[in-house]
């Protein structure tokens, strides 16, 4: 189970970035995303609609901004792992070659419970402290959307090839593009 | 040389997504991005500022929306390769195991000239036709930002570890986060 915590969401300004973040989390097999910021039912609805159409059981929930801290502290007290993605963190390739990275995968070749924190522009200092590992998907200014996707892809290289159960819509992959299967129950 | 062509940019609505796209292109060692859409000098300036501070020689340019087509046709006539990233394309893992993928890397272990097209929500049918390969970074709805980053990461797994020359600012990677080196010439 991989849980994503997005710290910061301003309904107007961040709608599209947070949507891209949630869609990427889902596409790369995270199980849920928690968004700490302004409540945004429309965003939540649009992600749930994608899940209803394209399958799987990805969950999205929202908490007030300030609740990120008790949430992370609770997670930590349960001794589950916490990774914070930041351009200031340790280089991904260094982390990948460490024993810590291997320990994220358990004996059954499955991922242990893991919280991945992605911030916006200004991340509270406390996040760096509470995370067990601060990891950089490159130490250059980039995007939390690409950082999350690349990290999840490295964590589980089969994520992209995993099917989503109960899909009403499904792409038929094609080098020429645009072939789609729609379930008989699917209504446009 | 990897060139990114972003088809579609609305100055107000797409500012942040296109910014994230350009930053990801740069962070993953593309050499330039061309944005076909509304002219947006502020966007261009903010990316150039990042390059001036953080190094390298990433280029950003803009063309009117309709010019995407002659640009791609010209590229095609010069017999350079074109990849279009789309959730409707061929699965990445299938493409990666093909000879076509290997041919993107030349005898000197360098990338051949390559155009990577990323669209927004509605991509003209013609883009699918003009591209040599339509490739999906997962056949689920996701984000062009994450698709581009993951594709560039697969294309050049060392991209993230490559230094940017002439940087005035540089992160000192740390598992505890936030250590930065600033050149003596750098002014906040």
CSV table of N, CA, C and O in Angstrom, one decimal, chain A residues 78-144:
chain,number,residue,atom,x,y,z
A,78,UNK,N,3.3,4.9,14.1
A,78,UNK,CA,3.0,3.5,13.8
A,78,UNK,C,4.1,2.8,13.1
A,78,UNK,O,4.0,1.7,12.6
A,79,UNK,N,5.2,3.5,13.1
A,79,UNK,CA,6.5,2.9,12.6
A,79,UNK,C,6.4,2.5,11.1
A,79,UNK,O,7.1,1.6,10.7
A,80,UNK,N,5.6,3.2,10.4
A,80,UNK,CA,5.6,3.0,9.0
A,80,UNK,C,6.6,3.9,8.3
A,80,UNK,O,6.9,5.0,8.9
A,81,UNK,N,7.0,3.6,7.1
A,81,UNK,CA,8.1,4.4,6.5
A,81,UNK,C,7.5,5.7,5.8
A,81,UNK,O,6.4,5.7,5.3
A,82,UNK,N,8.3,6.7,5.8
A,82,UNK,CA,7.9,8.0,5.2
A,82,UNK,C,9.0,8.5,4.3
A,82,UNK,O,10.2,8.6,4.7
A,83,UNK,N,8.7,8.8,3.1
A,83,UNK,CA,9.6,9.4,2.1
A,83,UNK,C,9.1,10.7,1.7
A,83,UNK,O,7.9,10.9,1.4
A,84,UNK,N,9.9,11.7,1.7
A,84,UNK,CA,9.5,13.0,1.2
A,84,UNK,C,10.3,13.3,-0.1
A,84,UNK,O,11.5,13.2,-0.1
A,85,UNK,N,9.6,13.6,-1.2
A,85,UNK,CA,10.3,13.9,-2.4
A,85,UNK,C,10.6,15.4,-2.5
A,85,UNK,O,9.7,16.2,-2.4
A,86,UNK,N,11.8,15.7,-2.7
A,86,UNK,CA,12.3,17.1,-2.7
A,86,UNK,C,13.5,17.2,-3.5
A,86,UNK,O,14.4,16.3,-3.4
A,87,UNK,N,13.7,18.3,-4.2
A,87,UNK,CA,14.9,18.5,-5.0
A,87,UNK,C,16.1,18.6,-4.1
A,87,UNK,O,17.2,18.6,-4.6
A,88,UNK,N,15.9,18.8,-2.8
A,88,UNK,CA,17.0,19.0,-1.9
A,88,UNK,C,17.4,17.7,-1.2
A,88,UNK,O,18.3,17.6,-0.4
A,89,UNK,N,16.7,16.6,-1.6
A,89,UNK,CA,17.0,15.3,-0.9
A,89,UNK,C,18.2,14.6,-1.5
A,89,UNK,O,18.9,15.1,-2.4
A,90,UNK,N,18.3,13.4,-1.0
A,90,UNK,CA,19.4,12.5,-1.5
A,90,UNK,C,19.1,12.1,-3.0
A,90,UNK,O,17.9,11.9,-3.3
A,91,UNK,N,20.1,12.0,-3.8
A,91,UNK,CA,20.0,11.6,-5.2
A,91,UNK,C,19.3,10.2,-5.3
A,91,UNK,O,19.6,9.3,-4.5
A,92,UNK,N,18.3,10.1,-6.2
A,92,UNK,CA,17.6,8.8,-6.3
A,92,UNK,C,18.5,7.6,-6.6
A,92,UNK,O,18.3,6.6,-5.9
A,93,UNK,N,19.5,7.8,-7.4
A,93,UNK,CA,20.3,6.6,-7.7
A,93,UNK,C,21.1,6.1,-6.5
A,93,UNK,O,21.4,4.9,-6.4
A,94,UNK,N,21.5,7.0,-5.6
A,94,UNK,CA,22.2,6.7,-4.4
A,94,UNK,C,21.2,5.9,-3.5
A,94,UNK,O,21.5,4.8,-3.0
A,95,UNK,N,20.0,6.4,-3.3
A,95,UNK,CA,19.0,5.8,-2.5
A,95,UNK,C,18.7,4.4,-3.0
A,95,UNK,O,18.6,3.5,-2.2
A,96,UNK,N,18.6,4.3,-4.3
A,96,UNK,CA,18.2,3.0,-4.9
A,96,UNK,C,19.2,1.9,-4.7
A,96,UNK,O,18.9,0.7,-4.7
A,97,UNK,N,20.4,2.3,-4.5
A,97,UNK,CA,21.5,1.3,-4.2
A,97,UNK,C,21.7,1.1,-2.8
A,97,UNK,O,22.6,0.3,-2.4
A,98,UNK,N,20.9,1.6,-1.9
A,98,UNK,CA,21.0,1.4,-0.5
A,98,UNK,C,20.2,0.3,0.0
A,98,UNK,O,19.2,-0.1,-0.7
A,99,UNK,N,20.5,-0.3,1.1
A,99,UNK,CA,19.7,-1.3,1.7
A,99,UNK,C,18.3,-0.8,2.1
A,99,UNK,O,17.3,-1.6,2.1
A,100,UNK,N,18.2,0.5,2.5
A,100,UNK,CA,16.9,1.0,2.8
A,100,UNK,C,15.9,0.9,1.7
A,100,UNK,O,14.8,0.5,2.0
A,101,UNK,N,16.4,1.1,0.5
A,101,UNK,CA,15.5,1.0,-0.6
A,101,UNK,C,15.0,-0.5,-0.8
A,101,UNK,O,13.8,-0.7,-1.0
A,102,UNK,N,15.9,-1.4,-0.6
A,102,UNK,CA,15.5,-2.8,-0.7
A,102,UNK,C,14.5,-3.2,0.4
A,102,UNK,O,13.7,-4.0,0.2
A,103,UNK,N,14.7,-2.6,1.5
A,103,UNK,CA,13.8,-2.9,2.6
A,103,UNK,C,12.4,-2.4,2.4
A,103,UNK,O,11.4,-2.8,3.2
A,104,UNK,N,12.2,-1.6,1.4
A,104,UNK,CA,10.8,-1.1,1.1
A,104,UNK,C,10.0,-2.3,0.5
A,104,UNK,O,8.7,-2.2,0.5
A,105,UNK,N,10.7,-3.3,0.0
A,105,UNK,CA,10.0,-4.4,-0.6
A,105,UNK,C,10.1,-5.6,0.4
A,105,UNK,O,11.2,-5.9,0.9
A,106,UNK,N,9.0,-6.2,0.7
A,106,UNK,CA,9.1,-7.3,1.7
A,106,UNK,C,9.4,-8.7,1.1
A,106,UNK,O,9.6,-8.8,-0.1
A,107,UNK,N,9.4,-9.7,2.0
A,107,UNK,CA,9.8,-11.0,1.5
A,107,UNK,C,8.8,-11.6,0.5
A,107,UNK,O,9.2,-12.5,-0.3
A,108,UNK,N,7.6,-11.1,0.4
A,108,UNK,CA,6.7,-11.6,-0.6
A,108,UNK,C,6.8,-10.8,-1.9
A,108,UNK,O,5.9,-10.8,-2.7
A,109,UNK,N,7.9,-10.1,-2.0
A,109,UNK,CA,8.1,-9.2,-3.2
A,109,UNK,C,7.0,-8.2,-3.3
A,109,UNK,O,6.7,-7.7,-4.4
A,110,UNK,N,6.4,-7.8,-2.2
A,110,UNK,CA,5.4,-6.7,-2.2
A,110,UNK,C,6.0,-5.5,-1.5
A,110,UNK,O,6.8,-5.6,-0.6
A,111,UNK,N,5.4,-4.4,-1.8
A,111,UNK,CA,5.8,-3.1,-1.1
A,111,UNK,C,5.3,-3.1,0.3
A,111,UNK,O,4.1,-3.5,0.5
A,112,UNK,N,6.1,-2.7,1.2
A,112,UNK,CA,5.6,-2.4,2.6
A,112,UNK,C,4.8,-1.1,2.5
A,112,UNK,O,4.8,-0.4,1.6
A,113,UNK,N,4.0,-0.9,3.6
A,113,UNK,CA,3.2,0.3,3.7
A,113,UNK,C,4.2,1.5,3.6
A,113,UNK,O,5.2,1.5,4.3
A,114,UNK,N,3.8,2.4,2.9
A,114,UNK,CA,4.8,3.5,2.6
A,114,UNK,C,4.0,4.8,2.4
A,114,UNK,O,3.0,4.8,1.7
A,115,UNK,N,4.4,5.9,3.1
A,115,UNK,CA,3.8,7.2,2.8
A,115,UNK,C,4.8,8.0,2.0
A,115,UNK,O,6.0,8.2,2.4
A,116,UNK,N,4.3,8.6,0.9
A,116,UNK,CA,5.2,9.4,0.1
A,116,UNK,C,4.6,10.9,0.2
A,116,UNK,O,3.5,11.1,-0.2
A,117,UNK,N,5.4,11.8,0.7
A,117,UNK,CA,5.0,13.2,0.8
A,117,UNK,C,5.5,14.0,-0.4
A,117,UNK,O,6.6,13.9,-0.7
A,118,UNK,N,4.5,14.7,-1.0
A,118,UNK,CA,4.9,15.7,-2.1
A,118,UNK,C,4.4,17.0,-1.7
A,118,UNK,O,3.2,17.2,-1.4
A,119,UNK,N,5.3,18.0,-1.7
A,119,UNK,CA,4.8,19.3,-1.3
A,119,UNK,C,4.6,20.2,-2.6
A,119,UNK,O,4.8,19.7,-3.7
A,120,UNK,N,4.3,21.4,-2.3
A,120,UNK,CA,4.2,22.4,-3.4
A,120,UNK,C,5.5,23.2,-3.3
A,120,UNK,O,6.5,22.7,-3.0
A,121,UNK,N,5.3,24.5,-3.5
A,121,UNK,CA,6.5,25.4,-3.6
A,121,UNK,C,7.2,25.5,-2.2
A,121,UNK,O,8.4,25.3,-2.1
A,122,UNK,N,6.4,25.8,-1.2
A,122,UNK,CA,7.1,26.0,0.1
A,122,UNK,C,6.7,24.9,1.1
A,122,UNK,O,5.5,24.8,1.5
A,123,UNK,N,7.6,24.1,1.4
A,123,UNK,CA,7.4,22.9,2.2
A,123,UNK,C,7.9,23.2,3.6
A,123,UNK,O,9.0,23.7,3.8
A,124,UNK,N,7.0,23.1,4.7
A,124,UNK,CA,7.5,23.3,6.0
A,124,UNK,C,8.7,22.5,6.4
A,124,UNK,O,8.8,21.4,6.0
A,125,UNK,N,9.6,23.2,7.1
A,125,UNK,CA,10.9,22.6,7.5
A,125,UNK,C,10.6,21.2,8.2
A,125,UNK,O,11.4,20.3,8.1
A,126,UNK,N,9.5,21.2,9.0
A,126,UNK,CA,9.1,20.0,9.8
A,126,UNK,C,9.0,18.7,8.9
A,126,UNK,O,9.2,17.6,9.4
A,127,UNK,N,8.5,18.9,7.7
A,127,UNK,CA,8.4,17.8,6.8
A,127,UNK,C,9.7,17.1,6.5
A,127,UNK,O,9.8,15.9,6.6
A,128,UNK,N,10.7,17.9,6.3
A,128,UNK,CA,12.1,17.3,6.1
A,128,UNK,C,12.5,16.5,7.3
A,128,UNK,O,13.1,15.5,7.2
A,129,UNK,N,12.1,17.0,8.5
A,129,UNK,CA,12.5,16.3,9.7
A,129,UNK,C,11.7,15.0,10.0
A,129,UNK,O,12.3,14.0,10.5
A,130,UNK,N,10.4,15.1,9.7
A,130,UNK,CA,9.6,13.9,10.0
A,130,UNK,C,9.8,12.8,9.0
A,130,UNK,O,9.6,11.6,9.4
A,131,UNK,N,10.2,13.1,7.8
A,131,UNK,CA,10.4,12.1,6.8
A,131,UNK,C,11.7,11.3,7.2
A,131,UNK,O,12.6,11.8,7.7
A,132,UNK,N,11.6,10.0,6.9
A,132,UNK,CA,12.8,9.1,7.2
A,132,UNK,C,13.8,9.4,6.1
A,132,UNK,O,15.0,9.5,6.4
A,133,UNK,N,13.3,9.6,4.9
A,133,UNK,CA,14.2,9.9,3.8
A,133,UNK,C,13.7,11.0,3.0
A,133,UNK,O,12.6,11.0,2.5
A,134,UNK,N,14.6,12.0,2.7
A,134,UNK,CA,14.3,13.1,1.7
A,134,UNK,C,15.0,12.7,0.4
A,134,UNK,O,16.2,12.5,0.4
A,135,UNK,N,14.2,12.4,-0.6
A,135,UNK,CA,14.8,11.9,-1.9
A,135,UNK,C,14.5,12.9,-3.0
A,135,UNK,O,13.4,13.4,-3.2
A,136,UNK,N,15.5,13.1,-3.8
A,136,UNK,CA,15.4,14.0,-4.9
A,136,UNK,C,15.4,13.2,-6.2
A,136,UNK,O,16.2,12.4,-6.5
A,137,UNK,N,14.4,13.5,-7.0
A,137,UNK,CA,14.3,13.0,-8.4
A,137,UNK,C,15.0,14.0,-9.2
A,137,UNK,O,14.4,14.8,-10.0
A,138,UNK,N,16.3,14.0,-9.1
A,138,UNK,CA,17.2,15.0,-9.7
A,138,UNK,C,17.2,16.2,-8.7
A,138,UNK,O,16.2,16.6,-8.1
A,139,UNK,N,18.4,16.8,-8.6
A,139,UNK,CA,18.5,18.0,-7.7
A,139,UNK,C,18.3,19.3,-8.5
A,139,UNK,O,18.9,20.3,-8.1
A,140,UNK,N,17.5,19.3,-9.5
A,140,UNK,CA,17.2,20.5,-10.3
A,140,UNK,C,15.8,20.8,-10.1
A,140,UNK,O,15.0,20.0,-9.7
A,141,UNK,N,15.4,22.1,-10.3
A,141,UNK,CA,14.0,22.5,-10.1
A,141,UNK,C,13.2,21.7,-11.2
A,141,UNK,O,13.6,21.6,-12.3
A,142,UNK,N,12.2,21.0,-10.7
A,142,UNK,CA,11.4,20.2,-11.7
A,142,UNK,C,9.9,20.3,-11.3
A,142,UNK,O,9.4,21.4,-11.3
A,143,UNK,N,9.3,19.2,-11.1
A,143,UNK,CA,7.8,19.2,-10.9
A,143,UNK,C,7.5,18.1,-10.0
A,143,UNK,O,8.0,17.0,-10.1
A,144,UNK,N,6.6,18.4,-9.0
A,144,UNK,CA,6.2,17.3,-8.1
A,144,UNK,C,5.5,16.2,-8.9
A,144,UNK,O,5.5,15.0,-8.5
